[in-house]
XYZ file of C-alpha atoms in Angstrom:
719
model
C -17.162 1.044 34.394
C -17.980 1.808 30.750
C -18.416 5.421 29.655
C -21.631 6.937 28.311
C -19.949 7.385 24.933
C -18.984 3.734 24.913
C -22.506 2.556 25.754
C -23.924 4.742 22.975
C -21.420 3.307 20.498
C -22.220 -0.231 21.681
C -25.956 0.343 21.250
C -25.428 1.615 17.706
C -23.244 -1.362 16.855
C -25.804 -3.811 18.247
C -28.632 -2.156 16.316
C -26.558 -2.313 13.137
C -25.922 -5.988 13.772
C -29.627 -6.714 14.262
C -30.593 -4.855 11.082
C -27.887 -6.506 9.015
C -27.918 -9.994 10.467
C -28.897 -11.560 7.144
C -27.086 -9.107 4.884
C -23.613 -9.374 3.421
C -21.130 -7.467 5.528
C -17.770 -6.130 4.414
C -14.971 -4.033 5.839
C -14.564 -0.563 4.349
C -12.257 2.261 5.321
C -14.133 5.073 7.027
C -11.319 7.365 8.164
C -7.598 8.121 8.077
C -5.595 9.978 10.693
C -2.186 11.559 9.921
C -0.095 10.906 13.024
C 2.014 14.021 12.463
C -0.922 15.895 14.020
C 0.160 14.475 17.376
C 3.827 15.458 17.041
C 3.973 18.398 14.641
C 7.501 19.376 15.665
C 9.035 15.939 15.125
C 11.197 15.526 12.021
C 9.601 12.133 11.397
C 6.694 10.285 12.972
C 5.462 6.733 12.634
C 2.534 4.614 13.772
C 3.873 1.103 14.277
C 2.077 -1.017 16.868
C -1.413 0.152 17.787
C -3.942 -0.826 20.438
C -7.318 0.357 21.711
C -8.721 1.092 25.135
C -11.286 -1.300 26.577
C -14.157 0.933 25.504
C -12.694 1.328 22.001
C -12.761 5.114 22.192
C -9.017 5.747 22.487
C -6.152 4.488 20.346
C -2.514 4.451 21.398
C 0.322 3.726 18.988
C 4.066 3.420 19.348
C 6.118 5.997 17.445
C 9.753 4.980 17.294
C 11.176 7.903 15.237
C 9.502 10.494 17.445
C 10.442 8.602 20.623
C 7.054 8.260 22.252
C 3.445 7.174 22.014
C 0.588 8.960 20.289
C -3.034 9.136 21.414
C -6.075 9.268 19.113
C -9.652 10.074 20.068
C -11.871 7.543 18.273
C -15.163 8.635 19.808
C -16.349 9.463 16.306
C -14.771 6.659 14.289
C -15.314 8.579 11.066
C -13.461 11.626 12.374
C -10.513 10.612 14.589
C -8.918 13.455 16.527
C -5.443 14.011 17.900
C -5.144 13.572 21.658
C -1.477 14.339 22.019
C 1.902 12.725 22.350
C 4.046 11.491 25.234
C 7.835 11.297 24.926
C 9.330 8.265 26.650
C 13.102 8.779 26.562
C 13.823 5.919 24.208
C 12.459 4.017 21.235
C 8.965 2.609 21.861
C 8.518 -0.740 20.137
C 5.085 -1.935 21.251
C 2.159 -0.986 23.458
C -0.778 -2.713 25.107
C -3.589 -1.422 27.342
C -5.051 -2.833 30.551
C -7.862 -0.743 32.003
C -6.727 2.852 32.379
C -3.016 2.087 31.921
C -0.856 1.646 28.854
C 2.193 -0.609 29.036
C 4.925 0.313 26.601
C 8.081 -1.549 25.687
C 10.860 1.014 25.199
C 14.250 0.241 23.684
C 17.093 2.190 25.335
C 20.012 0.188 23.890
C 23.361 1.892 23.415
C 24.350 -0.695 20.810
C 23.502 -4.159 19.493
C 26.120 -5.598 21.824
C 24.769 -3.766 24.868
C 20.967 -3.989 24.624
C 18.688 -2.479 27.242
C 15.082 -1.501 27.679
C 12.236 -0.785 30.005
C 8.537 -1.405 30.495
C 6.867 1.958 30.985
C 3.462 2.229 32.648
C 1.448 5.246 31.460
C -1.740 6.664 32.949
C -3.943 7.186 29.906
C -6.104 9.986 31.290
C -3.232 12.181 32.438
C -0.722 10.979 29.827
C 1.860 10.728 32.578
C 4.371 7.990 33.385
C 3.382 6.048 36.517
C 6.334 3.657 36.695
C 9.241 2.148 34.785
C 10.686 -1.359 35.052
C 14.077 -2.464 33.783
C 13.656 -5.332 31.312
C 17.314 -6.250 31.024
C 17.334 -6.157 27.246
C 15.822 -4.716 24.070
C 12.042 -5.232 23.975
C 9.992 -5.909 20.889
C 6.420 -7.198 21.221
C 4.277 -6.602 24.325
C 0.987 -8.401 25.052
C -1.304 -9.034 28.033
C -3.537 -11.926 29.009
C -7.336 -11.837 28.920
C -7.629 -11.168 32.665
C -5.185 -8.293 32.530
C -3.025 -9.820 35.234
C 0.044 -10.751 33.191
C 2.123 -9.045 30.515
C 4.602 -10.816 28.252
C 7.471 -8.951 26.629
C 9.626 -10.404 23.856
C 13.206 -9.318 24.549
C 14.686 -9.644 21.091
C 18.249 -8.386 21.570
C 18.400 -8.190 17.800
C 21.538 -8.907 15.857
C 23.574 -6.436 13.828
C 23.029 -7.323 10.177
C 26.338 -5.652 9.291
C 28.299 -8.096 11.459
C 29.235 -11.513 10.049
C 26.685 -11.039 7.249
C 23.973 -11.023 9.876
C 24.497 -14.648 10.825
C 23.701 -16.048 14.252
C 24.936 -16.215 16.951
C 25.374 -12.633 18.093
C 25.097 -12.548 21.852
C 23.606 -11.560 24.219
C 20.718 -13.924 23.640
C 17.103 -12.826 23.775
C 14.440 -14.037 26.201
C 10.880 -13.377 27.372
C 9.892 -11.343 30.415
C 6.597 -11.984 32.234
C 5.360 -9.042 34.295
C 2.881 -9.611 37.126
C 0.635 -6.551 36.979
C -0.572 -6.704 40.591
C 2.689 -7.725 42.247
C 4.761 -5.548 39.931
C 7.383 -8.272 39.585
C 9.241 -9.538 36.542
C 10.162 -13.105 35.664
C 12.698 -13.983 32.984
C 12.098 -16.969 30.708
C 15.232 -18.222 28.975
C 14.820 -19.646 25.476
C 18.331 -20.816 24.647
C 18.973 -24.350 23.486
C 15.534 -25.085 22.043
C 15.633 -23.947 18.394
C 17.278 -25.944 15.607
C 18.686 -22.774 14.032
C 20.980 -20.631 16.199
C 19.659 -22.184 19.380
C 22.232 -20.419 21.565
C 21.011 -17.033 20.265
C 17.192 -16.896 20.301
C 15.649 -13.650 19.051
C 12.037 -13.530 20.284
C 9.902 -11.383 18.004
C 6.204 -11.548 18.857
C 4.147 -12.813 21.815
C 0.483 -13.660 22.338
C -1.586 -15.176 25.166
C -4.410 -17.672 24.830
C -7.285 -17.918 27.300
C -5.319 -20.462 29.368
C -2.512 -17.941 29.969
C -0.170 -19.807 27.658
C 2.206 -17.610 25.706
C 3.153 -18.308 22.104
C 6.350 -16.617 20.991
C 8.013 -16.529 17.582
C 11.792 -16.746 17.353
C 11.891 -15.301 13.868
C 15.546 -15.706 12.909
C 15.583 -19.102 14.617
C 12.525 -20.206 12.599
C 10.929 -21.485 15.801
C 7.748 -21.146 17.833
C 7.907 -21.634 21.599
C 5.039 -22.077 24.051
C 5.390 -20.838 27.623
C 3.179 -21.345 30.671
C 2.524 -17.741 31.619
C 1.821 -18.539 35.262
C 4.991 -20.525 35.930
C 7.305 -19.099 33.303
C 8.126 -22.588 32.054
C 8.699 -23.481 28.409
C 6.139 -26.243 27.843
C 6.377 -26.805 24.120
C 7.619 -25.611 20.787
C 8.354 -26.571 17.219
C 10.148 -25.510 14.087
C 8.145 -23.295 11.763
C 9.521 -25.433 8.941
C 10.334 -24.663 5.337
C 8.194 -24.635 2.222
C 8.539 -24.571 -1.539
C 6.162 -22.254 -3.360
C 5.276 -22.348 -7.061
C 3.888 -19.639 -9.342
C 5.580 -16.680 -7.702
C 7.565 -13.769 -9.092
C 11.160 -14.200 -7.934
C 13.013 -11.511 -9.904
C 13.354 -7.788 -9.309
C 13.368 -6.959 -13.004
C 10.626 -4.472 -13.863
C 8.253 -7.232 -14.982
C 5.563 -9.221 -13.197
C 5.981 -12.884 -14.023
C 4.373 -15.448 -11.739
C 5.987 -18.583 -13.140
C 8.900 -18.805 -10.704
C 9.460 -21.121 -7.758
C 11.109 -20.954 -4.347
C 12.559 -24.089 -2.761
C 12.782 -25.027 0.922
C 12.468 -21.478 2.211
C 12.263 -21.151 6.028
C 9.026 -19.508 7.086
C 10.699 -17.291 9.708
C 7.418 -16.075 11.232
C 6.951 -12.623 12.694
C 3.498 -12.021 14.206
C 1.686 -14.869 15.950
C -1.847 -15.196 17.301
C -3.781 -17.965 19.004
C -6.942 -18.975 17.153
C -8.052 -21.046 20.138
C -6.349 -23.076 22.848
C -4.886 -25.509 20.326
C -4.279 -23.589 17.067
C -1.893 -20.808 16.133
C -1.648 -18.560 13.082
C 1.643 -16.945 12.024
C 2.694 -14.370 9.430
C 5.770 -15.631 7.618
C 7.571 -12.371 6.951
C 11.059 -13.841 6.950
C 14.196 -11.948 7.783
C 17.696 -12.702 6.639
C 17.387 -16.175 5.226
C 13.700 -16.861 4.815
C 10.178 -15.663 4.339
C 7.698 -17.913 2.562
C 5.306 -15.096 1.483
C 2.496 -16.825 3.331
C 0.616 -17.147 6.568
C 0.266 -20.525 8.235
C -2.016 -22.183 10.757
C -0.423 -24.728 13.107
C -1.721 -27.080 15.730
C 0.139 -26.599 18.984
C 2.118 -29.774 18.280
C 3.570 -28.144 15.142
C 1.482 -29.974 12.559
C 0.406 -27.715 9.713
C -3.322 -27.111 9.357
C -3.006 -24.669 6.459
C -0.437 -22.656 4.528
C -1.492 -19.930 2.116
C 1.461 -20.605 -0.253
C 1.264 -18.054 -3.113
C -2.271 -16.842 -2.372
C -1.259 -13.479 -0.885
C 1.160 -12.732 -3.723
C -1.366 -13.537 -6.431
C -4.071 -11.567 -4.660
C -1.774 -8.525 -4.543
C -0.983 -8.995 -8.235
C -4.685 -9.137 -9.044
C -5.150 -5.808 -7.261
C -2.101 -4.125 -8.825
C -0.276 -4.052 -5.472
C 2.490 -6.547 -6.111
C 5.882 -5.043 -5.033
C 8.277 -6.050 -7.796
C 11.122 -4.289 -5.991
C 10.805 -6.667 -3.024
C 10.534 -10.017 -4.754
C 12.729 -11.884 -2.279
C 9.866 -12.009 0.205
C 6.906 -11.042 -1.959
C 4.204 -9.083 -0.174
C 6.003 -9.703 3.144
C 3.279 -10.754 5.596
C 4.217 -9.216 8.941
C 1.319 -8.351 11.229
C -1.721 -10.291 12.383
C -4.958 -9.813 14.229
C -7.549 -12.403 15.212
C -10.943 -11.247 16.434
C -14.566 -12.333 16.524
C -17.269 -10.089 15.115
C -20.539 -11.581 16.235
C -20.155 -15.356 15.989
C -17.530 -15.224 13.221
C -13.817 -15.253 13.967
C -11.677 -13.432 11.407
C -7.982 -13.532 10.589
C -6.395 -10.295 9.378
C -3.025 -10.626 7.613
C -1.012 -7.411 7.305
C 1.234 -7.232 4.222
C 4.012 -4.708 4.702
C 5.305 -4.427 1.115
C 1.982 -4.490 -0.742
C 0.310 -2.225 1.838
C -2.716 -4.494 2.027
C -4.634 -6.399 4.697
C -6.043 -9.756 3.604
C -9.117 -10.868 5.551
C -10.154 -14.482 6.099
C -12.869 -16.253 8.056
C -11.573 -18.881 10.455
C -13.414 -22.122 9.667
C -11.484 -24.456 11.949
C -9.721 -25.891 8.896
C -8.769 -24.075 5.685
C -9.730 -20.429 6.184
C -12.216 -18.761 3.827
C -10.990 -15.702 1.949
C -13.283 -12.698 2.406
C -11.673 -9.577 0.949
C -8.546 -7.433 0.849
C -8.500 -3.851 2.067
C -5.963 -1.114 1.284
C -3.878 0.464 4.007
C -1.326 3.254 4.137
C 2.305 2.717 3.203
C 3.852 -0.254 5.019
C 1.221 -1.297 7.544
C 2.932 -2.577 10.671
C 0.278 -2.966 13.347
C -3.422 -3.769 13.505
C -5.989 -3.933 16.250
C -9.617 -4.994 16.255
C -12.455 -3.330 18.178
C -15.278 -5.855 17.698
C -17.622 -4.117 20.124
C -17.684 -1.199 17.674
C -17.379 -3.280 14.479
C -14.004 -1.637 13.774
C -10.469 -2.551 12.882
C -7.566 -0.088 12.842
C -4.205 -0.260 11.090
C -0.969 1.566 11.860
C 1.199 2.422 8.868
C 4.800 3.179 9.681
C 6.438 4.919 6.720
C 6.923 8.695 6.788
C 7.968 10.139 3.418
C 7.341 13.815 4.115
C 11.014 14.723 3.974
C 11.004 13.655 0.309
C 7.681 15.312 -0.489
C 5.620 12.172 0.062
C 2.910 11.205 2.500
C 3.374 10.840 6.238
C 2.435 7.952 8.481
C -1.274 7.305 8.975
C -3.650 5.392 11.218
C -6.580 4.034 9.224
C -10.007 2.974 10.479
C -12.328 0.382 8.900
C -15.872 -0.622 9.735
C -17.678 -3.908 9.249
C -21.089 -3.073 7.872
C -23.663 -4.080 5.310
C -22.801 -3.125 1.746
C -20.268 -3.655 -1.001
C -16.515 -3.467 -0.802
C -15.422 0.007 -1.930
C -11.972 -1.308 -2.857
C -10.542 -2.598 -5.162
C -11.828 -0.523 -8.050
C -9.647 -2.207 -10.702
C -8.636 -5.879 -10.702
C -7.024 -8.350 -13.056
C -8.580 -11.410 -14.607
C -6.460 -14.528 -14.994
C -4.465 -15.485 -18.057
C -4.576 -18.846 -19.864
C -2.438 -20.349 -17.085
C -4.835 -19.294 -14.362
C -2.514 -16.546 -13.109
C -3.404 -12.839 -12.835
C -2.179 -10.382 -15.436
C 0.574 -8.530 -13.612
C -0.192 -4.806 -13.664
C 0.659 -1.588 -11.856
C 1.310 2.108 -12.471
C -1.485 2.859 -14.969
C -0.360 6.057 -16.690
C -2.605 6.652 -19.716
C -5.882 5.397 -21.181
C -8.185 5.636 -24.183
C -11.695 4.372 -24.927
C -12.517 1.825 -27.598
C -14.111 3.473 -30.640
C -17.095 1.116 -30.831
C -17.556 -0.805 -27.568
C -18.951 1.181 -24.624
C -17.147 0.459 -21.386
C -14.014 -0.941 -23.033
C -10.784 0.980 -22.412
C -7.107 0.486 -23.209
C -4.441 1.588 -20.754
C -0.649 1.553 -20.462
C 1.777 1.233 -17.569
C 4.812 3.433 -17.096
C 8.484 2.703 -16.350
C 7.646 0.984 -13.056
C 7.303 -2.094 -15.276
C 10.080 -1.136 -17.655
C 10.964 -4.680 -18.665
C 7.429 -5.473 -19.799
C 5.597 -2.396 -21.146
C 2.032 -3.362 -21.856
C -1.374 -2.344 -23.140
C -4.178 -3.479 -20.822
C -7.741 -4.014 -22.020
C -10.172 -2.916 -19.305
C -13.842 -3.822 -19.006
C -15.289 -0.872 -17.123
C -18.834 -2.242 -17.206
C -18.131 -4.616 -14.321
C -17.639 -3.631 -10.689
C -14.830 -3.548 -9.927
C -13.504 -2.815 -13.411
C -11.503 -5.734 -14.814
C -8.328 -6.047 -16.818
C -9.395 -8.726 -19.282
C -6.306 -8.826 -21.517
C -2.676 -7.772 -21.504
C -0.715 -7.061 -24.682
C 3.024 -6.668 -24.222
C 4.621 -3.980 -26.387
C 7.391 -5.648 -28.377
C 10.298 -4.746 -30.588
C 11.725 -7.502 -32.767
C 9.684 -10.139 -30.973
C 10.879 -9.184 -27.475
C 9.453 -6.866 -24.808
C 10.509 -3.364 -25.823
C 13.141 -1.704 -23.674
C 13.750 1.971 -22.927
C 10.087 2.930 -22.874
C 8.271 5.024 -20.302
C 4.726 4.868 -21.602
C 2.545 7.735 -20.420
C -0.124 7.981 -23.106
C -2.165 5.906 -25.548
C -4.640 6.671 -28.315
C -6.295 4.743 -31.150
C -4.763 4.869 -34.629
C -8.113 4.209 -36.375
C -6.763 0.998 -37.918
C -6.908 -1.385 -34.956
C -3.576 -0.322 -33.468
C -2.359 2.436 -31.199
C -0.127 5.445 -30.905
C 1.861 5.504 -27.668
C 3.675 8.427 -26.060
C 6.860 7.700 -24.125
C 8.304 10.146 -21.631
C 12.020 10.395 -22.252
C 15.088 10.783 -20.107
C 18.205 11.392 -22.143
C 20.448 10.712 -19.145
C 18.978 7.189 -19.031
C 19.016 6.796 -22.839
C 15.227 6.739 -22.895
C 13.985 8.769 -25.865
C 11.195 11.323 -25.923
C 9.239 9.671 -28.714
C 5.981 8.410 -30.195
C 5.510 4.741 -31.030
C 3.055 3.279 -33.510
C 2.062 -0.279 -32.589
C -0.325 -2.740 -34.155
C -3.078 -4.657 -32.361
C -0.533 -7.263 -31.230
C 1.608 -4.597 -29.584
C 4.414 -4.824 -32.165
C 6.211 -1.529 -32.731
C 5.874 -0.611 -36.400
C 7.308 2.903 -36.209
C 9.228 5.067 -33.757
C 8.944 8.831 -34.147
C 11.540 10.742 -32.103
C 10.800 14.276 -31.018
C 12.299 16.831 -33.410
C 15.564 18.607 -32.652
C 13.774 21.940 -32.203
C 11.820 20.438 -29.327
C 14.599 18.383 -27.772
C 16.927 21.364 -27.623
C 15.002 22.494 -24.547
C 14.030 19.169 -23.011
C 13.725 18.295 -19.333
C 12.814 14.965 -17.772
C 9.090 15.725 -17.476
C 7.907 15.176 -21.040
C 4.993 13.368 -22.694
C 2.137 12.667 -20.293
C -0.656 11.854 -22.713
C -1.575 11.578 -26.362
C -4.817 11.872 -28.292
C -5.919 11.893 -31.925
C -8.116 14.372 -33.777
C -9.324 13.469 -37.253
C -8.941 10.272 -39.261
C -6.680 8.828 -41.927
C -4.456 11.387 -43.615
C -6.256 14.139 -41.695
C -5.309 12.694 -38.303
C -3.305 14.934 -35.997
C -1.826 13.635 -32.766
C -1.681 15.967 -29.765
C 0.766 15.306 -26.941
C 0.548 16.888 -23.483
C 3.955 17.883 -22.099
C 3.860 17.645 -18.333
C 5.936 20.637 -17.217
C 7.596 23.778 -18.542
C 10.610 23.011 -20.712
C 13.531 25.411 -20.881
C 11.989 27.627 -23.570
C 8.528 27.855 -22.017
C 7.357 30.983 -20.216
C 6.765 30.319 -16.540
C 3.275 28.926 -16.026
C 2.858 27.606 -19.576
C 3.385 24.144 -21.019
C 3.216 22.878 -24.564
C 0.536 20.871 -26.268
C 2.586 19.431 -29.144
C 1.055 18.317 -32.437
C 2.292 15.736 -34.929
C 0.613 14.856 -38.229
C 1.709 11.347 -39.296
C 0.763 11.804 -42.955
C 3.030 14.836 -43.420
C 5.437 14.381 -40.471
C 4.769 17.992 -39.469
C 5.256 19.158 -35.859
C 3.704 22.143 -34.144
C 2.553 23.355 -30.745
C 0.315 25.633 -28.721
C 0.745 26.851 -25.154
C -1.466 25.777 -22.269
C -1.763 28.117 -19.246
C -1.207 26.375 -15.909
C -2.783 27.199 -12.596
C -0.430 28.822 -10.088
C 1.115 26.223 -7.778
C 1.351 26.571 -4.024
C 4.730 27.460 -2.572
C 7.154 24.586 -2.956
C 4.904 22.723 -5.392
C 4.685 22.412 -9.141
C 1.708 22.076 -11.457
C 1.639 20.153 -14.733
C -0.399 18.031 -17.109
C -1.042 14.285 -16.844
C -3.349 13.388 -19.739
C -5.036 14.657 -22.898
C -8.175 13.143 -24.454
C -10.214 14.380 -27.414
C -14.001 14.138 -27.356
C -16.411 16.135 -29.469
C -15.494 19.802 -29.707
C -12.964 19.677 -26.883
C -9.802 18.063 -25.685
C -9.815 17.237 -22.001
C -6.648 17.494 -19.945
C -5.773 16.489 -16.419
C -3.973 19.296 -14.651
C -2.601 18.553 -11.208
C -0.059 19.551 -8.618
C 2.566 17.180 -7.270
C 1.226 17.360 -3.735
C -0.261 14.564 -1.670
C -2.542 14.265 1.343
C -3.638 17.482 3.004
C -1.216 19.514 0.854
C -2.971 18.555 -2.391
C -4.811 21.539 -3.855
C -5.177 20.867 -7.571
C -6.353 17.651 -9.220
C -8.661 18.737 -11.993
C -10.136 17.984 -15.387
C -10.088 20.927 -17.791
C -11.219 21.262 -21.368
C -9.789 23.197 -24.286
C -11.797 23.940 -27.453
C -10.527 22.010 -30.452
C -10.841 25.294 -32.318
C -7.982 26.640 -30.182
C -5.645 23.875 -31.313
C -4.033 25.728 -34.196
C -0.464 24.613 -33.781
C 2.355 26.825 -35.025
C 5.938 26.020 -35.908
C 8.204 25.073 -33.044
C 10.793 27.592 -31.907
C 8.608 30.688 -32.034
C 6.025 32.284 -29.787
C 3.110 29.903 -29.247
C -0.567 30.865 -29.174
C -2.138 30.330 -25.740
C -5.307 28.226 -25.627
C -8.312 28.930 -23.435
C -9.493 26.445 -20.839
C -12.298 25.818 -18.379
C -12.610 23.555 -15.352
C -14.854 20.532 -15.872
C -14.371 18.655 -12.597
C -12.438 18.954 -9.368
C -11.149 15.454 -8.593
C -10.201 16.071 -4.964
C -13.679 15.152 -3.609
C -13.506 11.938 -5.676
C -10.074 11.169 -4.234
C -11.370 11.671 -0.702
C -14.327 9.346 -1.199
C -12.428 6.205 -0.140
C -11.488 7.879 3.146
C -7.756 7.552 2.703
C -5.422 10.414 1.907
C -5.542 12.314 -1.396
C -3.112 10.617 -3.770
C -0.947 12.772 -5.987
C -0.993 11.068 -9.383
C -4.275 11.342 -11.249
C -2.829 10.226 -14.568
C -5.458 8.810 -16.930
C -8.698 10.035 -18.442
C -10.552 8.129 -21.155
C -13.909 8.613 -22.852
C -15.642 5.475 -24.058
C -17.782 4.923 -27.150
C -20.900 6.080 -25.271
C -19.276 9.346 -24.188
C -18.710 8.276 -20.573
C -15.539 9.538 -18.883
C -13.284 7.365 -16.714
C -10.435 8.397 -14.411
C -7.515 6.254 -13.197
C -4.711 7.031 -10.761
C -1.092 5.864 -11.001
C 0.154 3.819 -8.024
C 3.876 4.110 -8.910
C 4.281 0.350 -8.895
C 3.962 0.341 -5.068
C 7.303 2.162 -4.819
C 7.000 4.704 -1.983
C 3.271 4.371 -2.514
C 0.407 2.576 -0.807
C -0.308 0.898 -4.139
C -3.898 2.078 -4.238
C -5.329 2.574 -7.722
C -8.569 4.536 -7.953
C -10.787 3.930 -10.977
C -14.078 5.754 -11.328
C -16.531 7.182 -13.829
C -17.577 10.822 -13.975
C -20.561 9.922 -16.155
C -21.437 11.150 -19.618
C -19.680 14.306 -20.780
């Protein structure tokens, strides 16, 4: 029996479908839910595998670090609410729902050599355990058939990667358990002796039923896919996932994005698997110890390949600024999958753990049609579709709160008429048809003559290839249309941490680099020509460096022209000689080589936080600065644009007492940062004013390192 709330939601969804039947529909994020709300006392929480009740009004996710499952009220999809947490005396690995019961695989292993686990049945309404069943090993994926009569559990019995370099075999072997829901009986399906790789030690990873009660199971480390008759528990088929060679990929963890590499004969080693119909399967080729082809593949049930995405996911992530250079062995690392029909269209959703994206395709029966890519939280692990409500939901596992970062989130997306809200900044292709690799935008400036044209720089996340990006902000999304590498002696310049850029009035640029003496990176200004060649390096003077800390230059701007030009540099945080709550705006006049400074008064940070500057931009009678705290998510309190009268910028000699400038708030950025319905990101780093006086804001995605990779780019209109 469906609830009144469900019927109301269904009616709304049907009406929306009727209204929009001929309109373009896209998926956009409508809400985010921090899972720590369900377990506030846990040291760490995580949303890993997620599922929805039959009416789509309740979500349940597995939370391994906290040792239980969390419940989310999705009655109002745009405002999810915490429904509580249930501890399960073990490590939940997966969850599925049949009717009013949740079935949870729980790992209780004492060690890799002595694996154990249980299937726990939970009454959803009371959040109480109804029953537990010994599985005889360590469970991973759990799935049920369409009728709700059978449950399949992949018993992985995973290997210890510290033993024998992680090579197989490491017994005991894994298997699959089939649970009869009505009879409450378990049947074990052995999988030894079928895979070409480590056949005596199968490690089942992910299971899925088709409408004929056939179970597809990936043996990830064995690079194999097995098919089981769910009613008899008999292995009826299977095939190797095969190996592929992929061209035009980035293969080096080197601080540069270069998509000219190649991988050869890499085993796919699939993780998630889903049936597309009775005869076709789609897999996410995450890889593990020896493989990972960076792709997703569609197979016929006989093992013949219908489609392989090759480098498409990697290049898409690069286009969006989400490519994870630090994880180049397996690229974006496709891990999770969902297949669901919205109306008459079946979609494939590919979850990319390392780029924190979900790529969406339409299933055409042959080569799938790319639709869009949506951003998720950090390291999405699970995904579930709720077609009856036009929703999909992702579970994002990483919790960085202990280090001052963001916690794990569940994120909700709706299919509706309109335009994709994300991405807001993308890359065009270069002369070879490959995207300009970009990430970590840290400073920007407007072109002097062309409205809508900006120039931006990336920071040390791409230390081996510092670059100036030309951005066309007149298109939607904004586009990176050119990339100029900053060079020294004909080679990409090393030991730069570019945080600011301004025009030199002669076709070139002045760049500000944030230094770190311990890493031999200088606090300095660099003068480059239009080709990005360094023509002059201006180190900070001794009077300034005597009190340095790591947090230095965070922006640069120019006031005046020719010999009258003065550069102003925003120093992010208080240096050793600064009064508490004041930072320097440092001046440098190239024609006379004179240095000076004024003091800028900071807002008072919340307890445990700091406040500093991230950008400085001159326009008219003011310089505009970004002042922000270092907080993220619900803790973020200050992300603002302030302005200082140019008349206040009367720099005095370094080493003495500095005059304090006045300031006024121009715009609070926190509402802007909430507009994409994710969490408030911490690093608002760039502000540029174009030739028409329009202001643009860009966030820094940290090169997808402990970050979701999302870059926000928006205009605040004419100043």
